[in-house]
Coordinates of N, CA, C and O in Angstrom, one line a residue:
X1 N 96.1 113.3 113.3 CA 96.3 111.8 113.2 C 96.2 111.2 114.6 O 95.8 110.1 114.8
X2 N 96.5 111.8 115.4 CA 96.3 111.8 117.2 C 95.3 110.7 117.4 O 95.3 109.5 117.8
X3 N 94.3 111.6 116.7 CA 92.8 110.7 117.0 C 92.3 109.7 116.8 O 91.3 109.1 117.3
X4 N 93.6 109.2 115.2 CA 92.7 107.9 114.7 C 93.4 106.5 115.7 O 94.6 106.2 116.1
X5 N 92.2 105.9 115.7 CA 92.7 104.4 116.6 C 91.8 103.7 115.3 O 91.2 104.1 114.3
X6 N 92.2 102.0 116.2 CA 91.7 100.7 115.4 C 90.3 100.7 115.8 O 89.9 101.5 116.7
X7 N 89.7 99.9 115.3 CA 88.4 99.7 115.2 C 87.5 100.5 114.9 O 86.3 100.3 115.1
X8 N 88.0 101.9 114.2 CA 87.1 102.9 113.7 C 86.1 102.4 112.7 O 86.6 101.3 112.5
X9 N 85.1 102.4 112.1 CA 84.4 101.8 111.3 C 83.4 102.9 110.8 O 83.2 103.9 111.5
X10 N 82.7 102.6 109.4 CA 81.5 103.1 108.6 C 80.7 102.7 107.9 O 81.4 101.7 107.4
X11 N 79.6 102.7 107.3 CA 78.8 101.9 106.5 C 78.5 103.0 105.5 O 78.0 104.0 105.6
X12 N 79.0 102.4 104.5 CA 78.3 103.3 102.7 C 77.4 102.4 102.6 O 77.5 101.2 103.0
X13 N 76.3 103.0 101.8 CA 75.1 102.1 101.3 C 74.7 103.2 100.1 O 74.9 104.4 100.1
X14 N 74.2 102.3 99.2 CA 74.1 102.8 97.7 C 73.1 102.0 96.9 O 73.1 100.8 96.8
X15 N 72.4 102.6 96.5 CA 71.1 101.9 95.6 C 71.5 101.3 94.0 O 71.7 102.2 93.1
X16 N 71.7 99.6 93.4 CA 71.9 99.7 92.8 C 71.5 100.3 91.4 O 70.4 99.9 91.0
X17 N 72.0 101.1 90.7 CA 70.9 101.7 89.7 C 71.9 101.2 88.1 O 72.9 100.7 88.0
X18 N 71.2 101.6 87.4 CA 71.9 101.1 86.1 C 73.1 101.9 85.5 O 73.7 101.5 84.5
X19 N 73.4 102.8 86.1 CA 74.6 103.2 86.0 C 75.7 102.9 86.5 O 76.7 103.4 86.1
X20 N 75.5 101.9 87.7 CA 76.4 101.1 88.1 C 76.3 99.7 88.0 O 76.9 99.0 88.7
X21 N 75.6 99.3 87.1 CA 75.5 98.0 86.4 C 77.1 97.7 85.5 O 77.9 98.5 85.1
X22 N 77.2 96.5 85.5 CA 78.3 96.1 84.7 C 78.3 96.5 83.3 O 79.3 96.9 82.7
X23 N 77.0 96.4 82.8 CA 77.2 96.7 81.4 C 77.1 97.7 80.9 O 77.2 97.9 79.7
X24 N 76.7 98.9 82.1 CA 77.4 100.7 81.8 C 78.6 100.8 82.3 O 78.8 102.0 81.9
X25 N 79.7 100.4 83.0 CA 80.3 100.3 83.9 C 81.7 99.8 82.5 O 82.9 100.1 82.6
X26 N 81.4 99.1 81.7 CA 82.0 98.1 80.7 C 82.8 97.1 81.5 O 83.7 96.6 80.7
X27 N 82.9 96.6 82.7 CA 83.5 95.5 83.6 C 82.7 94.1 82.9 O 83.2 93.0 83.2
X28 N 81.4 94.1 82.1 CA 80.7 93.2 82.1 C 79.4 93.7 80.8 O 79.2 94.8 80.3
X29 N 78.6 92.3 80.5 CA 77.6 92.8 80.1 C 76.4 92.3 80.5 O 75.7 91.7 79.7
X30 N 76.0 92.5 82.0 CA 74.6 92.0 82.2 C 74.4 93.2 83.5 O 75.1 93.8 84.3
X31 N 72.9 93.1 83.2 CA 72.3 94.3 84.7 C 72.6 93.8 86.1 O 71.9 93.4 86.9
X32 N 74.0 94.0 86.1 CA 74.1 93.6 87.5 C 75.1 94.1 88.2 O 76.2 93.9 87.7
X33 N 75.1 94.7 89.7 CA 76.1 95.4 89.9 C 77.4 95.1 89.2 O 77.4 94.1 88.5
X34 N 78.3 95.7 89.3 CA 79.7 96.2 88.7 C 80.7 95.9 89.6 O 80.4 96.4 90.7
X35 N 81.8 95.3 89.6 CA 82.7 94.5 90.6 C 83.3 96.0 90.9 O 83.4 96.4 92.1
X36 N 83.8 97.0 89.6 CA 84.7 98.5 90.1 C 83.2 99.4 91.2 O 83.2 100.3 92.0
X37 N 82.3 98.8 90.8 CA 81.0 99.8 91.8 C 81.1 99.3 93.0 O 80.8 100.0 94.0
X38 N 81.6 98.0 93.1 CA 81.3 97.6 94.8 C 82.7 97.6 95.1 O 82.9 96.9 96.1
X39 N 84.0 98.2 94.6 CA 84.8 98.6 94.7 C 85.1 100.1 95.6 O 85.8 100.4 96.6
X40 N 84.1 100.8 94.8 CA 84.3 102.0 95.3 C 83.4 102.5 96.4 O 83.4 103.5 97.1
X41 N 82.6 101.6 96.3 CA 81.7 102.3 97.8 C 82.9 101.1 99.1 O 83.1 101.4 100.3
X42 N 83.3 100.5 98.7 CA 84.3 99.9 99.7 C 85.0 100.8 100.1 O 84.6 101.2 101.2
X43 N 86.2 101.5 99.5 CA 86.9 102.4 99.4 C 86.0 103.9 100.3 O 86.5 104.6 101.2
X44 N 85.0 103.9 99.8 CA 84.6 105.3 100.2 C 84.1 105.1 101.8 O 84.1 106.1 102.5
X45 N 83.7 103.4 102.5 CA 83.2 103.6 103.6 C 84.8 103.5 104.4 O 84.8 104.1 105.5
X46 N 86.2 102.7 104.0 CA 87.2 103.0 104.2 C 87.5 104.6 105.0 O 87.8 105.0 106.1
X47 N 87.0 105.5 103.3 CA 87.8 106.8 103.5 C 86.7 107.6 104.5 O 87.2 108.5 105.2
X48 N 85.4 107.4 104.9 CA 84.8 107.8 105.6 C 84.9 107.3 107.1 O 84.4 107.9 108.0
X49 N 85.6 106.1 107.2 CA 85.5 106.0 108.7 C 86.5 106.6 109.4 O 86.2 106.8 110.5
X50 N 88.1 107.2 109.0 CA 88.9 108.1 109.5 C 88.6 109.7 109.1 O 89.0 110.6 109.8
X51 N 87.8 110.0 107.9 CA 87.9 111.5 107.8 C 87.3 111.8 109.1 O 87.9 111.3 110.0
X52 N 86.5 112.3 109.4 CA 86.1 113.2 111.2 C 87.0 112.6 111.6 O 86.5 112.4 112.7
X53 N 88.4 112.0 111.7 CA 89.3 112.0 112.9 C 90.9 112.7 112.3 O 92.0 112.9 112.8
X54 N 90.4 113.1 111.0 CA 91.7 113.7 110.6 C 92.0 115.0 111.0 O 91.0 115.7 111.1
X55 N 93.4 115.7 111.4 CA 93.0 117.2 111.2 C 93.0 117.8 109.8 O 93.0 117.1 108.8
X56 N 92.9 119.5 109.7 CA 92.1 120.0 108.7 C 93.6 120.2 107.4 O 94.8 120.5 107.5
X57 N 93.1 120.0 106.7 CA 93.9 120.0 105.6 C 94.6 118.5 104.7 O 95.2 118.3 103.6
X58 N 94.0 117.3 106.1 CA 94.9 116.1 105.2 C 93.4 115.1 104.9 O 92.2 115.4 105.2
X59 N 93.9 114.2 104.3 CA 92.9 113.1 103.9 C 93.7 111.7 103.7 O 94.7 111.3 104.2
X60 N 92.9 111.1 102.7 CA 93.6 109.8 102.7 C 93.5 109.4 101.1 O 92.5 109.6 100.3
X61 N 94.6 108.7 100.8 CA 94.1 107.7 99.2 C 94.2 106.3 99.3 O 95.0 105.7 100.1
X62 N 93.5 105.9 98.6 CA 93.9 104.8 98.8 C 94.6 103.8 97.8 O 94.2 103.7 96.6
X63 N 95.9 103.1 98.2 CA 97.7 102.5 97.4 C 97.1 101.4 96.9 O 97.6 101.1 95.9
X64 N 95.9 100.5 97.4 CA 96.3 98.9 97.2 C 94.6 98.2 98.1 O 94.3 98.3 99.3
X65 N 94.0 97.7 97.0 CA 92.8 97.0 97.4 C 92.7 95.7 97.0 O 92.2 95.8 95.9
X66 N 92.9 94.5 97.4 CA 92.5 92.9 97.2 C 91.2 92.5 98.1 O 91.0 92.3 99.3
X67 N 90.1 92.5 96.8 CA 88.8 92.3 96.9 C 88.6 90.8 96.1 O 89.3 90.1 95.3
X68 N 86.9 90.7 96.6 CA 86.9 89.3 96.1 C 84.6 89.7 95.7 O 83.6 90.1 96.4
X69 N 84.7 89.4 94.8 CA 83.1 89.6 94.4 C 82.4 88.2 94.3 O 82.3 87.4 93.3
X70 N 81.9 88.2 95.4 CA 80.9 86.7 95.0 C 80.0 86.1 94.7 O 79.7 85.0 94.5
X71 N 79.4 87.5 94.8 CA 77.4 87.3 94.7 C 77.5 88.4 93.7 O 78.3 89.4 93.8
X72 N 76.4 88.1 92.4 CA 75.7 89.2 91.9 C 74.3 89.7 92.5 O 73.3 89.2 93.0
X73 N 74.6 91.1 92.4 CA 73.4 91.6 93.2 C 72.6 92.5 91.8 O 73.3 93.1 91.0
X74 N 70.7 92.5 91.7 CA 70.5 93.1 90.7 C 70.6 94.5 90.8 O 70.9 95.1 91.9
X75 N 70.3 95.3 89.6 CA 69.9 97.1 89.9 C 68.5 96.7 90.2 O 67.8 95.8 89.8
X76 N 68.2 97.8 91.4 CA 67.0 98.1 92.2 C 67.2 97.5 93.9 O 66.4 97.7 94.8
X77 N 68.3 96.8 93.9 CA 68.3 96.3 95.0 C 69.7 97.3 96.0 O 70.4 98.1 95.2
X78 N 70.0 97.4 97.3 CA 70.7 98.1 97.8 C 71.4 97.5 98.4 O 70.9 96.5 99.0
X79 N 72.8 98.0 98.5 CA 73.9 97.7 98.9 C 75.0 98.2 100.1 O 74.8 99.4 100.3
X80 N 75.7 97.7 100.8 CA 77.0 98.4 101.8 C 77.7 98.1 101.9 O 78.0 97.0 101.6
X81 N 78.5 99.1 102.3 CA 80.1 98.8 102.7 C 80.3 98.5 104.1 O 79.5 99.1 104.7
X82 N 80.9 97.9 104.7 CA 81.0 98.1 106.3 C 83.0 98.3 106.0 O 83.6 97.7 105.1
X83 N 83.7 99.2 106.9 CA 85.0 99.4 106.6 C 85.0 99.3 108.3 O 84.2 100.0 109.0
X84 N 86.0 98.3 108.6 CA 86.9 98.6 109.6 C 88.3 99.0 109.9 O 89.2 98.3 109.5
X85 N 88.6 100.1 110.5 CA 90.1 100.5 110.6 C 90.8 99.1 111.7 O 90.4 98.8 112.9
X86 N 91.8 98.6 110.9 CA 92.3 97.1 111.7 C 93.4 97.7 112.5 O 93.4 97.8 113.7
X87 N 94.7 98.3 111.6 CA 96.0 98.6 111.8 C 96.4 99.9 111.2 O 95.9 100.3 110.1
X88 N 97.4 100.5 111.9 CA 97.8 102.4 111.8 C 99.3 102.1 111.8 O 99.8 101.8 112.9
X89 N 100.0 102.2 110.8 CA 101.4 102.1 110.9 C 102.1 103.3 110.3 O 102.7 103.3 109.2
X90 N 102.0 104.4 111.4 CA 102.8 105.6 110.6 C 101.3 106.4 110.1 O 100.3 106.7 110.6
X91 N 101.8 106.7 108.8 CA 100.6 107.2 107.8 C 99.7 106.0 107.2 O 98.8 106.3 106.4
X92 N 99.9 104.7 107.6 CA 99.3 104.1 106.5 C 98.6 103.1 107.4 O 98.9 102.4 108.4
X93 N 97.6 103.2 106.6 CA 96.3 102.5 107.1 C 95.8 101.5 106.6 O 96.0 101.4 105.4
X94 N 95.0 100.3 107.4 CA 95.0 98.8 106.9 C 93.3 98.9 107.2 O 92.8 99.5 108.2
X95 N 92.8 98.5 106.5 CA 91.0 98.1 106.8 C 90.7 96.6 106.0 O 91.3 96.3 104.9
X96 N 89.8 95.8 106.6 CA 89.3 94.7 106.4 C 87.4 95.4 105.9 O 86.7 96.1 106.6
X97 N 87.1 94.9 104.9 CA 85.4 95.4 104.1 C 84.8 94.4 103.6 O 85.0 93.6 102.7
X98 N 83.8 94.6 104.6 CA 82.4 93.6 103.8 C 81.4 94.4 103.2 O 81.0 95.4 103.7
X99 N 81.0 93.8 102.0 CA 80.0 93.9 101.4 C 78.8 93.3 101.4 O 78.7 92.1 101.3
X100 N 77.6 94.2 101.4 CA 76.3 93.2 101.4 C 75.3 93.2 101.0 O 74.9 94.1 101.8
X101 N 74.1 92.9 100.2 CA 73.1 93.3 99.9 C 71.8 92.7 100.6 O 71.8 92.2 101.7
X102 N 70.4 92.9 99.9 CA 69.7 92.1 101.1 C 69.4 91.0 101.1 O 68.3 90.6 101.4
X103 N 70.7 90.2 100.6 CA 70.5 88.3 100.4 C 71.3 88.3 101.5 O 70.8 87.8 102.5
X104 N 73.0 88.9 101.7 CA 73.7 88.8 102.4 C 75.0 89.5 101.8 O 75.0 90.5 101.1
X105 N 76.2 88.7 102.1 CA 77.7 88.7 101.5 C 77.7 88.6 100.2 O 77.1 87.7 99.6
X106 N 78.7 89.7 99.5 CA 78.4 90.0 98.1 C 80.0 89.9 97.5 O 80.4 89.6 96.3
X107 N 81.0 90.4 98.9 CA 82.2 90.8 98.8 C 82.9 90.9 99.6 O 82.4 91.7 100.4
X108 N 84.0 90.5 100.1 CA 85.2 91.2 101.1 C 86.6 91.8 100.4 O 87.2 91.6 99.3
X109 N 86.8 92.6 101.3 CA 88.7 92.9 100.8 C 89.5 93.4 101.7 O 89.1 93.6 102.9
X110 N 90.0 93.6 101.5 CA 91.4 94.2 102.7 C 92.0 95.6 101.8 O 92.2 95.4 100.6
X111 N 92.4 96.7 102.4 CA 92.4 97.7 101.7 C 93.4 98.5 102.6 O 93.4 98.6 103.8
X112 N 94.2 99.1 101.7 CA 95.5 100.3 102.6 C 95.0 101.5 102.0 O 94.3 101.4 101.0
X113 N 95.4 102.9 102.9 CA 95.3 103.7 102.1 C 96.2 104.7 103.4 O 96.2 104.6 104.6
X114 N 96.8 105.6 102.4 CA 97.7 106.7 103.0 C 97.1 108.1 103.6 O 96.2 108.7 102.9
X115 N 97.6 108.5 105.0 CA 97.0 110.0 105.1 C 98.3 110.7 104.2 O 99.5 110.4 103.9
X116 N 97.2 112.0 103.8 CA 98.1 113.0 103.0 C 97.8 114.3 103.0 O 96.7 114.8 102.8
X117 N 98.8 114.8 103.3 CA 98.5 116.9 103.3 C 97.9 116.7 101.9 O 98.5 116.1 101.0
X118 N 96.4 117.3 101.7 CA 95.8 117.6 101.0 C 96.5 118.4 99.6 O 96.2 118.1 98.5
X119 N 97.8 120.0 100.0 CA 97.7 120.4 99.3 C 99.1 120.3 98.7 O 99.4 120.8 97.6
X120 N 99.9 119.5 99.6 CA 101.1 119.0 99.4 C 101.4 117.8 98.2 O 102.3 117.9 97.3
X121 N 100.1 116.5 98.4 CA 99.8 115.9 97.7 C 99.4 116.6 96.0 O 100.0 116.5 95.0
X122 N 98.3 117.2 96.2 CA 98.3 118.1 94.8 C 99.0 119.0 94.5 O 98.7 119.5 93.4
X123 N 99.7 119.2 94.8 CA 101.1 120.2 94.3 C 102.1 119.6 93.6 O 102.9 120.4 93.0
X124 N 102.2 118.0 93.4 CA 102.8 117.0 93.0 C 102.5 116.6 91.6 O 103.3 116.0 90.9
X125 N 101.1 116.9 91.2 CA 100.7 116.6 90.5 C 100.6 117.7 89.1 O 99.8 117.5 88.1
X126 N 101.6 119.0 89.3 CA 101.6 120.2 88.5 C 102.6 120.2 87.5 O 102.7 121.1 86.7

């Protein structure tokens, strides 16, 4: 945990395809990205901009995401996450996330998520 500072950042990008459309997705019924799809690539460029700074055995989940979806973007078009690490309080981590496609801004949110012993964490769950 040493390692992680602010301003860490990463970009997820993901091809919209129809399996992350709303209307496979059940959030919706039209071909168009999925508000839980541009959810999770948020989340995932979050959990990728600290993993290389973790040591071996922990990771992160993430407690609490308030997002906001404002653009529909169609399938066939591509998408990203940008995650910046803002604030480190203890184990728990604050990131601010934009979303975008190739019109522009699709989405923002603000996102926490916890480091956790990997095997500590699943041992809880038995």
């Amino acid at each position: 945990m040493d390692k992680l500072k602010e301003g860490l950042s990463h970009i997820s990008v993901q091809e919209v395809t129809v399996a992350l459309s709303a209307a496979e997705c059940g959030s919706g019924d039209l071909p168009v990205l999925a508000t839980p799809a541009m959810v999770a690539l948020m989340e995932n460029a979050a959990m990728n901009a600290v993993a290389p700074f973790l040591s071996e055995g922990l990771s992160t989940v993430g407690v609490e995401i308030n997002s906001s979806h404002v653009r529909a973007t169609p399938v066939g078009d591509t998408i990203q996450a940008t995650a910046v690490l803002k604030k480190i309080d203890g184990r728990k981590l604050f990131f601010e996330i934009e979303a975008s496609d190739s019109k522009g801004v699709i989405g923002t949110a603000s996102h926490v998520r916890f480091v956790v012993d990997k095997e500590r964490f699943m041992s809880k769950l038995k």
